[in-house]
Amino acid sequence: MDLSTQEFLAELPLHVPSGFIPAWLAMFGLVIGSFLNVVIHRLPRNESVVHPRSTCPDCGHLIPWYENVPVVSWLVLRGRCSSCSRSISFRYTFVEIAAAVLCLLCWFRFGWSPTLVIAMLFALLVLPLVFTDLEHMILPDAITLNGTFVGLALSFFSPLVDGPRDAIVSVLLAIAIIEGINMLYRFLRGRDGFGAGDTKMLMMVGAFLGWKMTLLTLILGSLVGCLIGLPGLILQRLRGESEPADGEPEEENEEEEPPTGLAALQVYAPRRPEELLGLLTMLALVISVLLPFGRPAAALTGLLGGILLMKAGQALMRLRSDVDEDTPWLQRLELVPLVLTLAGLPPGRIGLGLAVGVAAAWLLVLHLRPRFLPEDDELSRLEEDEDDDAPISAPDAPLLQQALPFGVFLGLGALIALLAGPDLIDWYLSRFMPPTLGQLPPS
């Protein structure tokens, strides 16, 4: 009897030996974890993750394939390089095991279904973010932004979200929460409370999991940060105070107080053309969700299609030897996602007219850019000033101003929300929420 693809996938576990699927998923997770180690090591250094081959970071010894078998090679080599005998961090083996465990947990949670693939993809995107933030306090855009667009594309058929509208609302909600807290904190204290990478990471969570799990991720991440991060800072402070000072104490330099109030909020004004384009695109998605004539699915399709066209056009143009980043046509291609988003926003010819009008206005802005936008040297100065206002990570800084790798806690919260989010919400509602009037016991 012929079976459809969906029926075949549903009945596949019945036709394979018991234990084959979890064993295969575990091996798959180990292999992907080995690749994620390369991502964790190279992405923060802006290196390619596919070339060259892996080498020992101490002696440069080229690692052959038989020394790169997940977990097994680390055990056989006893955690040391075969060439220089330097110690190999256990982090590499831990990431491989963690990737395998996450794949198995996703299988136990979602079973053999299309949801399993999406859940595993999300978990394996979060895992390298946790370790890059833990080691380098960096959340690479190559993972967060690309992961956001992948999550938005999968929202058309993903069971983890309620359609494209839910995914768009979740991404916008992530931006509103993190940047809203940043604006308030900058208004009061003159510096950001969160990094830009935290916003992008929460956007990716929203695109994959929906707005309910986005809020739960933020709550769980904050709780984990309070339970783990703050005690760690306190212990670090106590250790620093207990160590004797060497030599005479240095004279304290009077530092200029960071600007607060409206003067501090000027950092949120778009300075670059791509920042203004991103802001306009977000506004178009907001309109597609809020207004009655909006079409979120069409706007999101236009955005994703525009990104693909922009990347393809830029890749083709970069094949020419005389093209660099300042080529005008490369900057004009950045307009494509916004134009296609606006074209899919309202019905009829209104969207096309709106897209043409915005494109014409944008080309005029590019033509008049030297008159209205700061020059490159002024941009670099403003970026240096913005870096000066970043959270302080020195051990002698005030406790609540020291930088915490919040992406680590956000990633742990996202994984908990993925694997146990609905169960946690049901438990909380049944435990702490009062019963409705219809469920009140008789007196």
Tab-separated table of C-alpha atoms in Angstrom:
chain	number	residue	atom	x	y	z
A	1	MET	CA	0.000	0.000	0.000
A	2	ASP	CA	1.386	3.384	-0.990
A	3	LEU	CA	1.886	5.839	1.822
A	4	SER	CA	2.149	9.592	1.600
A	5	THR	CA	5.352	11.273	2.805
A	6	GLN	CA	3.727	12.465	6.013
A	7	GLU	CA	2.322	9.024	6.817
A	8	PHE	CA	5.671	7.411	6.050
A	9	LEU	CA	7.494	9.779	8.406
A	10	ALA	CA	4.872	9.186	11.090
A	11	GLU	CA	5.217	5.413	10.828
A	12	LEU	CA	8.989	5.353	10.291
A	13	PRO	CA	9.801	4.559	13.959
A	14	LEU	CA	7.672	1.407	13.586
A	15	HIS	CA	9.904	0.083	10.778
A	16	VAL	CA	13.336	0.589	12.365
A	17	PRO	CA	14.990	-1.255	15.264
A	18	SER	CA	14.335	0.057	18.745
A	19	GLY	CA	16.933	2.593	19.781
A	20	PHE	CA	18.083	3.378	16.245
A	21	ILE	CA	16.549	6.874	16.105
A	22	PRO	CA	17.943	8.124	19.448
A	23	ALA	CA	21.346	6.632	18.617
A	24	TRP	CA	21.328	8.313	15.203
A	25	LEU	CA	20.243	11.650	16.741
A	26	ALA	CA	22.983	11.405	19.365
A	27	MET	CA	25.658	10.803	16.694
A	28	PHE	CA	24.220	13.625	14.606
A	29	GLY	CA	24.400	15.932	17.626
A	30	LEU	CA	28.031	14.972	18.300
A	31	VAL	CA	29.037	15.771	14.715
A	32	ILE	CA	27.167	19.086	14.708
A	33	GLY	CA	28.658	19.895	18.108
A	34	SER	CA	32.138	19.422	16.650
A	35	PHE	CA	31.289	21.956	13.954
A	36	LEU	CA	29.783	24.320	16.541
A	37	ASN	CA	33.147	24.330	18.320
A	38	VAL	CA	34.644	25.792	15.148
A	39	VAL	CA	31.858	28.388	15.061
A	40	ILE	CA	32.419	29.332	18.711
A	41	HIS	CA	36.163	29.715	18.174
A	42	ARG	CA	36.182	31.527	14.818
A	43	LEU	CA	33.082	33.702	14.549
A	44	PRO	CA	34.097	36.144	17.337
A	45	ARG	CA	37.448	36.499	15.539
A	46	ASN	CA	35.754	37.188	12.174
A	47	GLU	CA	37.307	34.060	10.640
A	48	SER	CA	35.787	31.651	8.145
A	49	VAL	CA	34.133	28.601	9.690
A	50	VAL	CA	34.807	26.377	6.662
A	51	HIS	CA	38.395	27.182	5.726
A	52	PRO	CA	41.147	26.428	6.664
A	53	ARG	CA	41.125	23.099	8.509
A	54	SER	CA	41.243	22.996	12.290
A	55	THR	CA	44.624	23.477	13.926
A	56	CYS	CA	45.981	23.512	17.465
A	57	PRO	CA	45.647	27.104	18.751
A	58	ASP	CA	49.043	26.843	20.510
A	59	CYS	CA	51.428	25.177	18.040
A	60	GLY	CA	49.416	25.366	14.791
A	61	HIS	CA	49.474	21.574	14.319
A	62	LEU	CA	47.047	20.584	11.544
A	63	ILE	CA	44.521	18.236	13.148
A	64	PRO	CA	43.912	15.082	11.042
A	65	TRP	CA	40.476	13.559	10.799
A	66	TYR	CA	41.212	10.716	13.194
A	67	GLU	CA	42.103	13.256	15.899
A	68	ASN	CA	38.873	15.122	15.306
A	69	VAL	CA	36.368	12.381	16.162
A	70	PRO	CA	33.857	13.854	18.649
A	71	VAL	CA	34.517	12.933	22.298
A	72	VAL	CA	36.540	9.834	21.366
A	73	SER	CA	39.609	11.760	20.176
A	74	TRP	CA	39.637	13.896	23.319
A	75	LEU	CA	39.555	10.774	25.493
A	76	VAL	CA	42.216	8.925	23.466
A	77	LEU	CA	44.537	11.944	23.483
A	78	ARG	CA	43.795	12.460	27.191
A	79	GLY	CA	42.848	16.067	26.544
A	80	ARG	CA	46.218	17.057	25.051
A	81	CYS	CA	47.541	18.000	21.629
A	82	SER	CA	49.425	15.148	19.934
A	83	SER	CA	52.116	17.571	18.742
A	84	CYS	CA	52.855	19.989	21.597
A	85	SER	CA	51.114	18.151	24.485
A	86	ARG	CA	49.317	21.347	25.452
A	87	SER	CA	46.037	20.873	27.278
A	88	ILE	CA	42.860	20.911	25.165
A	89	SER	CA	39.944	22.622	26.858
A	90	PHE	CA	37.136	20.355	27.991
A	91	ARG	CA	34.776	22.920	26.483
A	92	TYR	CA	35.133	21.237	23.091
A	93	THR	CA	33.918	17.901	24.401
A	94	PHE	CA	31.233	19.555	26.521
A	95	VAL	CA	29.753	21.349	23.494
A	96	GLU	CA	29.672	18.089	21.530
A	97	ILE	CA	27.912	16.262	24.361
A	98	ALA	CA	25.530	19.195	24.917
A	99	ALA	CA	24.546	19.202	21.232
A	100	ALA	CA	23.812	15.468	21.372
A	101	VAL	CA	21.786	15.853	24.586
A	102	LEU	CA	19.761	18.718	23.090
A	103	CYS	CA	18.914	16.628	20.022
A	104	LEU	CA	17.736	13.784	22.266
A	105	LEU	CA	15.704	16.117	24.482
A	106	CYS	CA	14.007	17.591	21.416
A	107	TRP	CA	13.137	14.070	20.268
A	108	PHE	CA	11.723	13.134	23.687
A	109	ARG	CA	9.712	16.381	23.733
A	110	PHE	CA	8.355	16.519	20.184
A	111	GLY	CA	8.657	12.957	18.939
A	112	TRP	CA	9.294	12.009	15.339
A	113	SER	CA	7.576	14.957	13.628
A	114	PRO	CA	8.412	17.995	11.491
A	115	THR	CA	8.495	20.022	14.714
A	116	LEU	CA	11.552	18.002	15.749
A	117	VAL	CA	13.653	19.437	12.906
A	118	ILE	CA	12.698	23.034	13.718
A	119	ALA	CA	13.252	22.526	17.449
A	120	MET	CA	16.675	20.956	16.874
A	121	LEU	CA	17.650	23.782	14.525
A	122	PHE	CA	16.689	26.384	17.117
A	123	ALA	CA	18.491	24.582	19.957
A	124	LEU	CA	21.666	24.202	17.875
A	125	LEU	CA	21.566	27.924	17.041
A	126	VAL	CA	21.238	28.884	20.701
A	127	LEU	CA	24.088	26.625	21.880
A	128	PRO	CA	26.985	28.503	20.177
A	129	LEU	CA	25.486	31.832	21.261
A	130	VAL	CA	25.695	30.737	24.897
A	131	PHE	CA	29.400	29.922	24.628
A	132	THR	CA	30.448	32.889	22.471
A	133	ASP	CA	28.800	35.212	24.978
A	134	LEU	CA	30.318	33.316	27.899
A	135	GLU	CA	33.866	33.419	26.487
A	136	HIS	CA	33.916	36.655	24.491
A	137	MET	CA	30.733	38.542	25.539
A	138	ILE	CA	29.779	38.584	21.845
A	139	LEU	CA	26.551	37.432	20.209
A	140	PRO	CA	27.485	37.237	16.490
A	141	ASP	CA	25.057	38.755	13.998
A	142	ALA	CA	25.837	35.847	11.680
A	143	ILE	CA	23.793	33.662	14.049
A	144	THR	CA	21.256	36.029	15.610
A	145	LEU	CA	20.132	37.972	12.534
A	146	ASN	CA	20.302	35.061	10.115
A	147	GLY	CA	18.538	32.904	12.693
A	148	THR	CA	15.800	35.527	12.969
A	149	PHE	CA	15.173	35.481	9.228
A	150	VAL	CA	15.205	31.670	9.174
A	151	GLY	CA	12.669	31.614	12.004
A	152	LEU	CA	10.450	34.094	10.172
A	153	ALA	CA	10.628	31.978	7.012
A	154	LEU	CA	9.719	28.821	8.958
A	155	SER	CA	6.789	30.587	10.658
A	156	PHE	CA	4.582	29.889	7.618
A	157	PHE	CA	4.347	26.216	8.591
A	158	SER	CA	6.047	25.848	11.999
A	159	PRO	CA	3.823	24.391	14.764
A	160	LEU	CA	5.849	26.347	17.346
A	161	VAL	CA	4.229	29.664	16.342
A	162	ASP	CA	0.731	30.681	15.307
A	163	GLY	CA	1.625	31.772	11.797
A	164	PRO	CA	3.623	34.696	10.390
A	165	ARG	CA	1.641	37.295	12.367
A	166	ASP	CA	2.713	35.690	15.648
A	167	ALA	CA	6.355	35.574	14.531
A	168	ILE	CA	6.346	39.235	13.435
A	169	VAL	CA	4.671	40.363	16.668
A	170	SER	CA	7.220	38.363	18.675
A	171	VAL	CA	10.184	39.960	16.900
A	172	LEU	CA	8.733	43.438	17.369
A	173	LEU	CA	7.942	42.657	21.006
A	174	ALA	CA	11.566	41.604	21.596
A	175	ILE	CA	12.804	44.887	20.125
A	176	ALA	CA	10.305	46.917	22.136
A	177	ILE	CA	11.159	45.270	25.462
A	178	ILE	CA	14.967	45.319	25.267
A	179	GLU	CA	15.306	48.692	23.561
A	180	GLY	CA	12.608	50.164	25.816
A	181	ILE	CA	14.601	49.118	28.885
A	182	ASN	CA	17.751	50.482	27.255
A	183	MET	CA	16.130	53.832	26.532
A	184	LEU	CA	14.852	54.128	30.102
A	185	TYR	CA	18.202	53.111	31.570
A	186	ARG	CA	20.100	55.474	29.275
A	187	PHE	CA	17.697	58.280	30.166
A	188	LEU	CA	18.347	57.702	33.884
A	189	ARG	CA	21.970	56.531	34.013
A	190	GLY	CA	23.466	57.553	30.671
A	191	ARG	CA	24.442	54.028	29.543
A	192	ASP	CA	22.802	50.934	28.078
A	193	GLY	CA	21.457	48.205	30.328
A	194	PHE	CA	21.572	45.544	27.584
A	195	GLY	CA	23.800	45.022	24.591
A	196	ALA	CA	22.535	45.108	21.024
A	197	GLY	CA	23.264	41.387	20.734
A	198	ASP	CA	20.713	40.628	23.461
A	199	THR	CA	18.021	42.337	21.380
A	200	LYS	CA	18.926	40.345	18.272
A	201	MET	CA	19.053	37.087	20.210
A	202	LEU	CA	15.592	37.685	21.684
A	203	MET	CA	14.366	38.527	18.166
A	204	MET	CA	15.535	35.083	17.037
A	205	VAL	CA	13.730	33.490	19.986
A	206	GLY	CA	10.532	35.309	19.043
A	207	ALA	CA	10.758	34.315	15.386
A	208	PHE	CA	11.053	30.629	16.320
A	209	LEU	CA	8.869	30.317	19.435
A	210	GLY	CA	6.218	33.056	19.385
A	211	TRP	CA	5.411	35.895	21.748
A	212	LYS	CA	4.385	33.777	24.755
A	213	MET	CA	7.644	31.869	24.805
A	214	THR	CA	9.522	35.132	24.185
A	215	LEU	CA	8.156	36.598	27.394
A	216	LEU	CA	8.813	33.337	29.214
A	217	THR	CA	12.389	33.285	27.893
A	218	LEU	CA	12.997	36.799	29.185
A	219	ILE	CA	11.555	35.918	32.602
A	220	LEU	CA	13.517	32.678	32.880
A	221	GLY	CA	16.714	34.347	31.666
A	222	SER	CA	16.333	37.084	34.281
A	223	LEU	CA	15.715	34.512	37.028
A	224	VAL	CA	18.736	32.441	36.003
A	225	GLY	CA	20.834	35.611	35.851
A	226	CYS	CA	19.759	36.604	39.354
A	227	LEU	CA	20.418	33.110	40.735
A	228	ILE	CA	23.789	32.593	39.022
A	229	GLY	CA	25.129	35.891	37.715
A	230	LEU	CA	24.707	38.174	40.729
A	231	PRO	CA	26.216	35.692	43.233
A	232	GLY	CA	29.146	35.277	40.843
A	233	LEU	CA	29.686	39.053	40.741
A	234	ILE	CA	29.491	39.241	44.534
A	235	LEU	CA	32.084	36.464	44.905
A	236	GLN	CA	34.299	38.204	42.370
A	237	ARG	CA	33.976	41.445	44.331
A	238	LEU	CA	34.795	39.719	47.630
A	239	ARG	CA	37.875	38.064	46.128
A	240	GLY	CA	39.041	41.374	44.712
A	241	GLU	CA	38.640	43.104	48.082
A	242	SER	CA	40.474	40.314	49.944
A	243	GLU	CA	43.580	40.494	47.723
A	244	PRO	CA	46.286	42.846	49.060
A	245	ALA	CA	47.062	45.872	46.941
A	246	ASP	CA	50.517	45.968	45.317
A	247	GLY	CA	52.317	49.244	45.744
A	248	GLU	CA	50.748	52.583	46.359
A	249	PRO	CA	47.182	53.144	45.354
A	250	GLU	CA	46.752	54.931	42.090
A	251	GLU	CA	45.234	58.345	42.058
A	252	GLU	CA	41.646	58.341	41.058
A	253	ASN	CA	41.015	60.166	37.836
A	254	GLU	CA	37.926	62.248	37.736
A	255	GLU	CA	35.835	60.859	34.921
A	256	GLU	CA	33.233	62.893	33.183
A	257	GLU	CA	29.745	61.794	34.089
A	258	PRO	CA	27.887	60.176	31.181
A	259	PRO	CA	25.067	62.289	29.766
A	260	THR	CA	21.576	61.492	30.968
A	261	GLY	CA	18.094	62.536	29.922
A	262	LEU	CA	17.381	63.653	26.385
A	263	ALA	CA	21.084	64.149	25.641
A	264	ALA	CA	21.700	60.432	26.208
A	265	LEU	CA	18.834	59.330	23.946
A	266	GLN	CA	20.405	60.831	20.817
A	267	VAL	CA	22.318	57.552	20.343
A	268	TYR	CA	19.063	55.954	19.152
A	269	ALA	CA	18.740	58.339	16.212
A	270	PRO	CA	19.701	56.515	12.995
A	271	ARG	CA	23.083	57.725	11.706
A	272	ARG	CA	23.731	55.334	8.836
A	273	PRO	CA	21.530	54.628	5.801
A	274	GLU	CA	21.169	50.938	6.712
A	275	GLU	CA	19.973	51.894	10.210
A	276	LEU	CA	17.254	54.102	8.741
A	277	LEU	CA	16.288	51.317	6.313
A	278	GLY	CA	15.992	48.842	9.163
A	279	LEU	CA	13.820	51.268	11.132
A	280	LEU	CA	11.502	51.844	8.161
A	281	THR	CA	11.232	48.087	7.543
A	282	MET	CA	10.254	47.487	11.174
A	283	LEU	CA	7.629	50.223	10.889
A	284	ALA	CA	6.234	48.541	7.777
A	285	LEU	CA	5.917	45.250	9.676
A	286	VAL	CA	4.203	47.071	12.550
A	287	ILE	CA	1.685	48.554	10.109
A	288	SER	CA	1.072	45.137	8.548
A	289	VAL	CA	0.139	43.747	11.976
A	290	LEU	CA	-1.853	46.647	13.441
A	291	LEU	CA	-3.872	48.130	10.585
A	292	PRO	CA	-7.001	46.365	9.262
A	293	PHE	CA	-5.772	46.407	5.664
A	294	GLY	CA	-2.364	45.028	6.602
A	295	ARG	CA	-1.227	41.651	5.318
A	296	PRO	CA	1.527	40.294	7.606
A	297	ALA	CA	2.147	37.157	5.552
A	298	ALA	CA	2.550	39.141	2.308
A	299	ALA	CA	4.768	41.761	3.980
A	300	LEU	CA	6.943	39.065	5.541
A	301	THR	CA	7.198	37.246	2.208
A	302	GLY	CA	8.327	40.483	0.586
A	303	LEU	CA	10.908	41.057	3.305
A	304	LEU	CA	12.403	37.566	3.040
A	305	GLY	CA	12.370	37.631	-0.745
A	306	GLY	CA	13.968	41.069	-0.731
A	307	ILE	CA	16.757	39.883	1.546
A	308	LEU	CA	17.493	36.952	-0.770
A	309	LEU	CA	17.531	39.220	-3.825
A	310	MET	CA	19.742	41.770	-2.054
A	311	LYS	CA	22.256	39.123	-0.952
A	312	ALA	CA	22.314	37.556	-4.416
A	313	GLY	CA	22.823	40.918	-6.114
A	314	GLN	CA	25.577	41.943	-3.722
A	315	ALA	CA	27.326	38.587	-4.173
A	316	LEU	CA	27.244	38.942	-7.959
A	317	MET	CA	28.548	42.500	-7.830
A	318	ARG	CA	31.392	41.575	-5.479
A	319	LEU	CA	32.665	39.123	-8.101
A	320	ARG	CA	33.893	42.143	-10.008
A	321	SER	CA	37.356	43.298	-8.989
A	322	ASP	CA	36.476	47.023	-9.068
A	323	VAL	CA	33.611	46.769	-6.534
A	324	ASP	CA	34.082	47.659	-2.865
A	325	GLU	CA	31.746	48.336	0.072
A	326	ASP	CA	31.299	52.006	-0.910
A	327	THR	CA	30.013	51.246	-4.402
A	328	PRO	CA	26.708	53.154	-4.810
A	329	TRP	CA	24.839	50.191	-6.273
A	330	LEU	CA	25.660	48.062	-3.236
A	331	GLN	CA	24.028	50.727	-1.070
A	332	ARG	CA	21.023	50.940	-3.390
A	333	LEU	CA	20.508	47.172	-3.206
A	334	GLU	CA	19.929	47.563	0.553
A	335	LEU	CA	16.630	49.216	-0.383
A	336	VAL	CA	15.202	46.034	-1.961
A	337	PRO	CA	13.883	44.367	1.264
A	338	LEU	CA	12.028	47.532	2.310
A	339	VAL	CA	10.507	48.064	-1.147
A	340	LEU	CA	9.211	44.492	-1.375
A	341	THR	CA	7.923	44.649	2.209
A	342	LEU	CA	5.941	47.785	1.391
A	343	ALA	CA	4.711	46.266	-1.875
A	344	GLY	CA	3.154	43.351	0.035
A	345	LEU	CA	1.706	45.526	2.790
A	346	PRO	CA	-1.683	46.808	1.506
A	347	PRO	CA	-3.929	45.332	-1.172
A	348	GLY	CA	-4.263	46.622	-4.709
A	349	ARG	CA	-1.957	49.151	-6.266
A	350	ILE	CA	-1.466	51.102	-3.039
A	351	GLY	CA	1.484	48.974	-2.002
A	352	LEU	CA	3.197	49.329	-5.369
A	353	GLY	CA	2.776	53.092	-5.313
A	354	LEU	CA	4.033	53.278	-1.745
A	355	ALA	CA	7.077	51.178	-2.635
A	356	VAL	CA	7.924	53.349	-5.651
A	357	GLY	CA	7.560	56.513	-3.576
A	358	VAL	CA	9.833	55.229	-0.814
A	359	ALA	CA	12.420	54.063	-3.352
A	360	ALA	CA	12.492	57.489	-5.000
A	361	ALA	CA	12.777	59.219	-1.631
A	362	TRP	CA	15.592	56.910	-0.584
A	363	LEU	CA	17.598	57.529	-3.748
A	364	LEU	CA	17.201	61.244	-3.048
A	365	VAL	CA	18.506	60.720	0.510
A	366	LEU	CA	21.562	58.893	-0.836
A	367	HIS	CA	22.155	61.769	-3.241
A	368	LEU	CA	21.910	64.341	-0.447
A	369	ARG	CA	23.644	62.169	2.176
A	370	PRO	CA	26.724	64.408	2.673
A	371	ARG	CA	24.407	67.281	3.551
A	372	PHE	CA	22.234	65.540	6.133
A	373	LEU	CA	24.274	62.618	7.535
A	374	PRO	CA	27.570	62.785	9.475
A	375	GLU	CA	30.825	62.043	7.746
A	376	ASP	CA	32.841	58.857	8.330
A	377	ASP	CA	35.228	60.484	10.842
A	378	GLU	CA	32.299	61.841	12.838
A	379	LEU	CA	30.618	58.414	12.734
A	380	SER	CA	33.738	56.774	14.119
A	381	ARG	CA	33.923	59.381	16.885
A	382	LEU	CA	30.277	58.825	17.797
A	383	GLU	CA	30.816	55.058	17.825
A	384	GLU	CA	33.791	55.494	20.162
A	385	ASP	CA	31.645	57.620	22.467
A	386	GLU	CA	28.953	54.963	22.355
A	387	ASP	CA	31.509	52.298	23.285
A	388	ASP	CA	32.572	54.437	26.241
A	389	ASP	CA	29.026	54.258	27.555
A	390	ALA	CA	28.948	50.454	27.410
A	391	PRO	CA	28.437	48.514	30.650
A	392	ILE	CA	31.542	48.431	32.816
A	393	SER	CA	33.228	45.079	33.292
A	394	ALA	CA	36.162	46.144	35.489
A	395	PRO	CA	36.178	44.506	38.918
A	396	ASP	CA	36.286	47.896	40.678
A	397	ALA	CA	33.136	49.144	38.955
A	398	PRO	CA	29.875	49.440	40.897
A	399	LEU	CA	28.329	46.002	41.263
A	400	LEU	CA	25.159	46.688	39.292
A	401	GLN	CA	27.125	48.358	36.474
A	402	GLN	CA	29.403	45.399	35.773
A	403	ALA	CA	28.730	43.665	32.486
A	404	LEU	CA	27.025	40.289	32.667
A	405	PRO	CA	26.885	37.871	29.719
A	406	PHE	CA	23.085	38.043	29.637
A	407	GLY	CA	23.054	36.078	26.399
A	408	VAL	CA	24.110	33.014	28.410
A	409	PHE	CA	21.083	33.310	30.699
A	410	LEU	CA	18.832	34.239	27.791
A	411	GLY	CA	19.967	31.122	25.926
A	412	LEU	CA	19.314	28.881	28.924
A	413	GLY	CA	15.880	30.449	29.306
A	414	ALA	CA	15.150	29.887	25.613
A	415	LEU	CA	16.091	26.208	25.820
A	416	ILE	CA	13.901	25.739	28.893
A	417	ALA	CA	11.031	27.510	27.127
A	418	LEU	CA	11.475	25.299	24.056
A	419	LEU	CA	11.527	22.020	25.965
A	420	ALA	CA	9.167	22.754	28.862
A	421	GLY	CA	7.548	26.142	28.222
A	422	PRO	CA	3.887	25.081	27.864
A	423	ASP	CA	4.191	22.765	30.858
A	424	LEU	CA	5.647	25.583	32.976
A	425	ILE	CA	2.843	27.944	31.966
A	426	ASP	CA	0.162	25.348	32.748
A	427	TRP	CA	1.799	24.581	36.102
A	428	TYR	CA	1.959	28.254	37.021
A	429	LEU	CA	-1.651	28.931	36.046
A	430	SER	CA	-2.916	25.908	37.958
A	431	ARG	CA	-0.791	26.662	41.016
A	432	PHE	CA	-0.952	30.423	41.477
A	433	MET	CA	-3.871	31.771	39.431
A	434	PRO	CA	-7.293	31.861	41.131
A	435	PRO	CA	-10.004	29.657	39.602
A	436	THR	CA	-12.605	31.260	37.369
A	437	LEU	CA	-16.130	31.847	38.551
A	438	GLY	CA	-17.350	28.811	36.667
A	439	GLN	CA	-14.814	26.612	38.385
A	440	LEU	CA	-15.446	27.791	41.948
A	441	PRO	CA	-16.347	24.924	44.265
A	442	PRO	CA	-19.918	24.980	45.633
A	443	SER	CA	-20.281	26.645	49.015
